PDB file of C-alpha atoms in Angstrom:
ATOM      1  CA  UNK T   1     125.314 152.088  98.017  1.00 53.00           C
ATOM      2  CA  UNK T   2     128.997 152.184  98.875  1.00 53.00           C
ATOM      3  CA  UNK T   3     129.905 149.484  96.381  1.00 54.00           C
ATOM      4  CA  UNK T   4     128.067 151.276  93.575  1.00 54.00           C
ATOM      5  CA  UNK T   5     129.772 154.542  94.493  1.00 55.00           C
ATOM      6  CA  UNK T   6     133.148 152.825  94.419  1.00 51.00           C
ATOM      7  CA  UNK T   7     132.365 151.301  90.986  1.00 51.00           C
ATOM      8  CA  UNK T   8     131.361 154.704  89.574  1.00 54.00           C
ATOM      9  CA  UNK T   9     134.491 156.270  91.016  1.00 51.00           C
ATOM     10  CA  UNK T  10     136.576 153.521  89.459  1.00 52.00           C
ATOM     11  CA  UNK T  11     134.818 154.062  86.054  1.00 53.00           C
ATOM     12  CA  UNK T  12     135.394 157.810  86.380  1.00 52.00           C
ATOM     13  CA  UNK T  13     139.087 157.189  86.920  1.00 55.00           C
ATOM     14  CA  UNK T  14     139.267 154.872  83.889  1.00 57.00           C
ATOM     15  CA  UNK T  15     137.306 157.209  81.564  1.00 60.00           C
ATOM     16  CA  UNK T  16     140.207 159.631  80.944  1.00 62.00           C
ATOM     17  CA  UNK T  17     142.466 156.641  80.209  1.00 65.00           C
ATOM     18  CA  UNK T  18     139.977 155.314  77.690  1.00 73.00           C
ATOM     19  CA  UNK T  19     139.649 158.753  76.144  1.00 75.00           C
ATOM     20  CA  UNK T  20     143.442 158.952  75.800  1.00 75.00           C
ATOM     21  CA  UNK T  21     143.540 155.484  74.228  1.00 75.00           C
ATOM     22  CA  UNK T  22     140.861 156.518  71.717  1.00 75.00           C
ATOM     23  CA  UNK T  23     142.765 159.705  70.881  1.00 76.00           C
ATOM     24  CA  UNK T  24     145.998 157.751  70.433  1.00 72.00           C
ATOM     25  CA  UNK T  25     144.265 155.255  68.147  1.00 73.00           C
ATOM     26  CA  UNK T  26     142.812 158.109  66.079  1.00 72.00           C
ATOM     27  CA  UNK T  27     146.226 159.802  65.860  1.00 71.00           C
ATOM     28  CA  UNK T  28     147.854 156.538  64.782  1.00 70.00           C
ATOM     29  CA  UNK T  29     145.159 156.018  62.149  1.00 65.00           C
ATOM     30  CA  UNK T  30     145.609 159.565  60.817  1.00 66.00           C
ATOM     31  CA  UNK T  31     149.393 159.126  60.863  1.00 62.00           C
ATOM     32  CA  UNK T  32     149.167 155.827  58.980  1.00 62.00           C
ATOM     33  CA  UNK T  33     146.914 157.438  56.361  1.00 61.00           C
ATOM     34  CA  UNK T  34     149.383 160.307  55.975  1.00 56.00           C
ATOM     35  CA  UNK T  35     152.253 157.794  55.761  1.00 56.00           C
ATOM     36  CA  UNK T  36     150.396 155.828  53.065  1.00 60.00           C
ATOM     37  CA  UNK T  37     149.874 159.034  51.108  1.00 60.00           C
ATOM     38  CA  UNK T  38     153.535 159.987  51.485  1.00 58.00           C
ATOM     39  CA  UNK T  39     154.554 156.453  50.541  1.00 68.00           C
ATOM     40  CA  UNK T  40     152.508 156.645  47.335  1.00 69.00           C
ATOM     41  CA  UNK T  41     153.897 160.105  46.595  1.00 73.00           C
ATOM     42  CA  UNK T  42     157.435 158.846  47.182  1.00 74.00           C
ATOM     43  CA  UNK T  43     156.855 155.855  44.896  1.00 72.00           C
ATOM     44  CA  UNK T  44     155.444 158.118  42.183  1.00 75.00           C
ATOM     45  CA  UNK T  45     158.398 160.481  42.561  1.00 79.00           C
ATOM     46  CA  UNK T  46     160.902 157.615  42.316  1.00 78.00           C
ATOM     47  CA  UNK T  47     159.173 156.217  39.224  1.00 77.00           C
ATOM     48  CA  UNK T  48     159.195 159.690  37.655  1.00 81.00           C
ATOM     49  CA  UNK T  49     162.915 159.989  38.394  1.00 84.00           C
ATOM     50  CA  UNK T  50     163.571 156.592  36.772  1.00 82.00           C
ATOM     51  CA  UNK T  51     161.505 157.580  33.752  1.00 83.00           C
ATOM     52  CA  UNK T  52     163.391 160.866  33.451  1.00 88.00           C
ATOM     53  CA  UNK T  53     166.689 159.027  33.823  1.00 88.00           C
ATOM     54  CA  UNK T  54     165.701 156.598  31.060  1.00 86.00           C
ATOM     55  CA  UNK T  55     164.684 159.412  28.724  1.00 88.00           C
ATOM     56  CA  UNK T  56     167.944 161.226  29.492  1.00 92.00           C
ATOM     57  CA  UNK T  57     170.047 158.125  28.769  1.00 92.00           C
ATOM     58  CA  UNK T  58     168.124 157.333  25.558  1.00 88.00           C
ATOM     59  CA  UNK T  59     168.462 160.940  24.405  1.00 91.00           C
ATOM     60  CA  UNK T  60     172.171 160.973  25.237  1.00 93.00           C
ATOM     61  CA  UNK T  61     172.716 157.759  23.310  1.00 92.00           C
ATOM     62  CA  UNK T  62     170.821 159.123  20.295  1.00 90.00           C
ATOM     63  CA  UNK T  63     172.817 162.375  20.358  1.00 94.00           C
ATOM     64  CA  UNK T  64     176.065 160.429  20.718  1.00 93.00           C
ATOM     65  CA  UNK T  65     175.228 158.189  17.754  1.00 91.00           C
ATOM     66  CA  UNK T  66     173.973 161.004  15.499  1.00 92.00           C
ATOM     67  CA  UNK T  67     176.219 163.958  16.392  1.00 95.00           C
ATOM     68  CA  UNK T  68     179.704 162.634  17.042  1.00 95.00           C
ATOM     69  CA  UNK T  69     182.419 161.221  14.845  1.00 95.00           C
ATOM     70  CA  UNK T  70     182.473 158.014  16.895  1.00 94.00           C
ATOM     71  CA  UNK T  71     178.702 157.721  16.430  1.00 93.00           C
ATOM     72  CA  UNK T  72     179.211 158.064  12.677  1.00 93.00           C
ATOM     73  CA  UNK T  73     181.819 155.301  12.804  1.00 94.00           C
ATOM     74  CA  UNK T  74     179.480 153.076  14.820  1.00 93.00           C
ATOM     75  CA  UNK T  75     176.670 153.588  12.342  1.00 91.00           C
ATOM     76  CA  UNK T  76     179.001 152.974   9.390  1.00 92.00           C
ATOM     77  CA  UNK T  77     180.495 149.831  10.919  1.00 92.00           C
ATOM     78  CA  UNK T  78     177.040 148.487  11.794  1.00 88.00           C
ATOM     79  CA  UNK T  79     175.988 148.767   8.147  1.00 88.00           C
ATOM     80  CA  UNK T  80     179.183 147.451   6.546  1.00 91.00           C
ATOM     81  CA  UNK T  81     182.224 146.772   8.737  1.00 91.00           C
ATOM     82  CA  UNK T  82     184.496 145.889   5.810  1.00 93.00           C
ATOM     83  CA  UNK T  83     183.923 149.206   4.024  1.00 93.00           C
ATOM     84  CA  UNK T  84     184.329 151.086   7.334  1.00 93.00           C
ATOM     85  CA  UNK T  85     187.657 149.296   7.930  1.00 93.00           C
ATOM     86  CA  UNK T  86     188.827 150.139   4.400  1.00 94.00           C
ATOM     87  CA  UNK T  87     187.969 153.795   5.100  1.00 92.00           C
ATOM     88  CA  UNK T  88     190.323 153.747   8.114  1.00 92.00           C
ATOM     89  CA  UNK T  89     187.963 152.966  10.986  1.00 92.00           C
ATOM     90  CA  UNK T  90     189.547 150.707  13.599  1.00 93.00           C
ATOM     91  CA  UNK T  91     186.578 148.331  13.773  1.00 93.00           C
ATOM     92  CA  UNK T  92     188.127 146.126  16.483  1.00 94.00           C
ATOM     93  CA  UNK T  93     188.568 149.067  18.844  1.00 95.00           C
ATOM     94  CA  UNK T  94     185.136 150.366  17.862  1.00 94.00           C
ATOM     95  CA  UNK T  95     183.555 146.989  18.611  1.00 94.00           C
ATOM     96  CA  UNK T  96     185.178 146.980  22.043  1.00 95.00           C
ATOM     97  CA  UNK T  97     183.822 150.477  22.683  1.00 95.00           C
ATOM     98  CA  UNK T  98     180.297 149.447  21.631  1.00 94.00           C
ATOM     99  CA  UNK T  99     180.436 146.407  23.921  1.00 95.00           C
ATOM    100  CA  UNK T 100     181.643 148.625  26.793  1.00 96.00           C
ATOM    101  CA  UNK T 101     178.827 151.127  26.222  1.00 95.00           C
ATOM    102  CA  UNK T 102     176.319 148.273  26.037  1.00 92.00           C
ATOM    103  CA  UNK T 103     177.642 146.787  29.282  1.00 93.00           C
ATOM    104  CA  UNK T 104     177.432 150.194  30.975  1.00 93.00           C
ATOM    105  CA  UNK T 105     173.825 150.604  29.801  1.00 91.00           C
ATOM    106  CA  UNK T 106     172.996 147.097  31.031  1.00 87.00           C
ATOM    107  CA  UNK T 107     174.548 147.904  34.397  1.00 88.00           C
ATOM    108  CA  UNK T 108     172.571 151.149  34.648  1.00 87.00           C
ATOM    109  CA  UNK T 109     169.343 149.357  33.796  1.00 82.00           C
ATOM    110  CA  UNK T 110     170.098 146.761  36.462  1.00 81.00           C
ATOM    111  CA  UNK T 111     170.574 149.513  39.037  1.00 82.00           C
ATOM    112  CA  UNK T 112     167.283 151.087  37.986  1.00 80.00           C
ATOM    113  CA  UNK T 113     165.391 147.774  37.868  1.00 76.00           C
ATOM    114  CA  UNK T 114     166.678 146.327  41.151  1.00 76.00           C
ATOM    115  CA  UNK T 115     164.413 148.386  43.460  1.00 71.00           C
ATOM    116  CA  UNK T 116     161.371 147.774  41.250  1.00 70.00           C
ATOM    117  CA  UNK T 117     161.710 144.092  40.343  1.00 71.00           C
ATOM    118  CA  UNK T 118     162.588 141.013  42.268  1.00 71.00           C
ATOM    119  CA  UNK T 119     165.922 139.889  40.913  1.00 69.00           C
ATOM    120  CA  UNK T 120     166.321 136.256  39.985  1.00 72.00           C
ATOM    121  CA  UNK T 121     168.676 134.194  37.860  1.00 74.00           C
ATOM    122  CA  UNK T 122     165.919 133.497  35.326  1.00 73.00           C
ATOM    123  CA  UNK T 123     164.942 137.115  34.730  1.00 70.00           C
ATOM    124  CA  UNK T 124     167.375 137.340  31.818  1.00 72.00           C
ATOM    125  CA  UNK T 125     165.174 134.959  29.810  1.00 75.00           C
ATOM    126  CA  UNK T 126     162.178 137.282  30.168  1.00 72.00           C
ATOM    127  CA  UNK T 127     164.219 140.308  29.155  1.00 76.00           C
ATOM    128  CA  UNK T 128     165.716 138.392  26.213  1.00 82.00           C
ATOM    129  CA  UNK T 129     162.270 137.535  24.837  1.00 82.00           C
ATOM    130  CA  UNK T 130     161.180 141.170  25.194  1.00 83.00           C
ATOM    131  CA  UNK T 131     164.366 142.306  23.447  1.00 84.00           C
ATOM    132  CA  UNK T 132     163.770 140.014  20.476  1.00 87.00           C
ATOM    133  CA  UNK T 133     160.189 141.236  20.173  1.00 87.00           C
ATOM    134  CA  UNK T 134     161.355 144.867  20.248  1.00 88.00           C
ATOM    135  CA  UNK T 135     163.989 144.225  17.566  1.00 87.00           C
ATOM    136  CA  UNK T 136     161.521 142.411  15.316  1.00 88.00           C
ATOM    137  CA  UNK T 137     158.858 145.107  15.652  1.00 88.00           C
ATOM    138  CA  UNK T 138     161.263 148.064  15.563  1.00 86.00           C
ATOM    139  CA  UNK T 139     163.545 146.817  12.845  1.00 84.00           C
ATOM    140  CA  UNK T 140     167.119 145.612  13.037  1.00 80.00           C
ATOM    141  CA  UNK T 141     169.549 148.518  13.326  1.00 74.00           C
ATOM    142  CA  UNK T 142     166.894 151.171  13.965  1.00 78.00           C
ATOM    143  CA  UNK T 143     167.333 152.857  17.343  1.00 76.00           C
ATOM    144  CA  UNK T 144     164.198 154.956  16.894  1.00 82.00           C
ATOM    145  CA  UNK T 145     162.196 151.935  15.786  1.00 88.00           C
ATOM    146  CA  UNK T 146     163.407 149.947  18.787  1.00 87.00           C
ATOM    147  CA  UNK T 147     162.451 152.821  21.101  1.00 85.00           C
ATOM    148  CA  UNK T 148     158.934 153.060  19.644  1.00 90.00           C
ATOM    149  CA  UNK T 149     158.580 149.252  19.683  1.00 90.00           C
ATOM    150  CA  UNK T 150     159.607 149.118  23.351  1.00 88.00           C
ATOM    151  CA  UNK T 151     156.964 151.724  24.191  1.00 88.00           C
ATOM    152  CA  UNK T 152     154.333 149.740  22.273  1.00 89.00           C
ATOM    153  CA  UNK T 153     155.338 146.476  23.960  1.00 88.00           C
ATOM    154  CA  UNK T 154     155.255 148.108  27.388  1.00 85.00           C
ATOM    155  CA  UNK T 155     151.814 149.586  26.787  1.00 86.00           C
ATOM    156  CA  UNK T 156     150.457 146.288  25.463  1.00 85.00           C
ATOM    157  CA  UNK T 157     151.859 144.515  28.494  1.00 82.00           C
ATOM    158  CA  UNK T 158     150.258 146.971  30.932  1.00 81.00           C
ATOM    159  CA  UNK T 159     146.931 146.950  29.077  1.00 83.00           C
ATOM    160  CA  UNK T 160     146.964 143.168  28.988  1.00 79.00           C
ATOM    161  CA  UNK T 161     147.606 142.915  32.721  1.00 77.00           C
ATOM    162  CA  UNK T 162     144.877 145.462  33.428  1.00 79.00           C
ATOM    163  CA  UNK T 163     142.128 144.225  31.107  1.00 82.00           C
ATOM    164  CA  UNK T 164     142.981 140.556  30.524  1.00 78.00           C
ATOM    165  CA  UNK T 165     144.523 139.397  33.821  1.00 76.00           C
ATOM    166  CA  UNK T 166     143.677 135.755  33.131  1.00 77.00           C
ATOM    167  CA  UNK T 167     145.965 135.823  30.072  1.00 73.00           C
ATOM    168  CA  UNK T 168     148.940 137.394  31.854  1.00 69.00           C
ATOM    169  CA  UNK T 169     150.895 134.154  31.755  1.00 69.00           C
ATOM    170  CA  UNK T 170     150.905 134.311  27.955  1.00 69.00           C
ATOM    171  CA  UNK T 171     152.346 137.839  27.829  1.00 59.00           C
ATOM    172  CA  UNK T 172     156.099 138.267  27.514  1.00 56.00           C
TER     173      UNK T 172
END
C-alpha cells in the first residue's frame, strides 16, 4: 500500500513536468514552422529584390545607350570605329569607358550572385559558355536580342532541371 501510494505521488509530481516538456516541444515545433515560413518569405523577398535590381540595371544601361550622346558614340564605335574616329569620337577614351562600365557591371553581378551561388575559381567557365550561347542566339551587337536570349536560356535551364533532371549535366 505505502509503496504504491509513494509511486503515485511521485508520478503526480512528474506529470506537470511532463506536461511542461510537451508544451515546450509543441512551442518549439510551432516556432520552427513559423521560422521556416519566414525563411522562405525572406528568400523570396531577396530574390525579388535581386530581380528588380537586375531589371533596373538593364533598363538603365538601355537608356544610357539609347538616350545619351555617349551611348550614341558607343553604338557608332561598335559598328565602325574608324568612321566614328573620323567623325571626332575619341575611340580610345570611349573604349576605356566601355571596359570600365563592363567591369562595374561584372562586379555588381558578382555581388548579386555571391549569396546565391557557391563561388569557385571554375565558375567563370560556366558563365563564359552561357555568355557565348546568349550572344549566338541574341545576335552580336544586339542588347535587346541578348536580353531575350538570356531569358530563353534561363527558362530552358530551369525547365531542363525540373523535367529532365537526369540530363542536367549536359545543360550549360
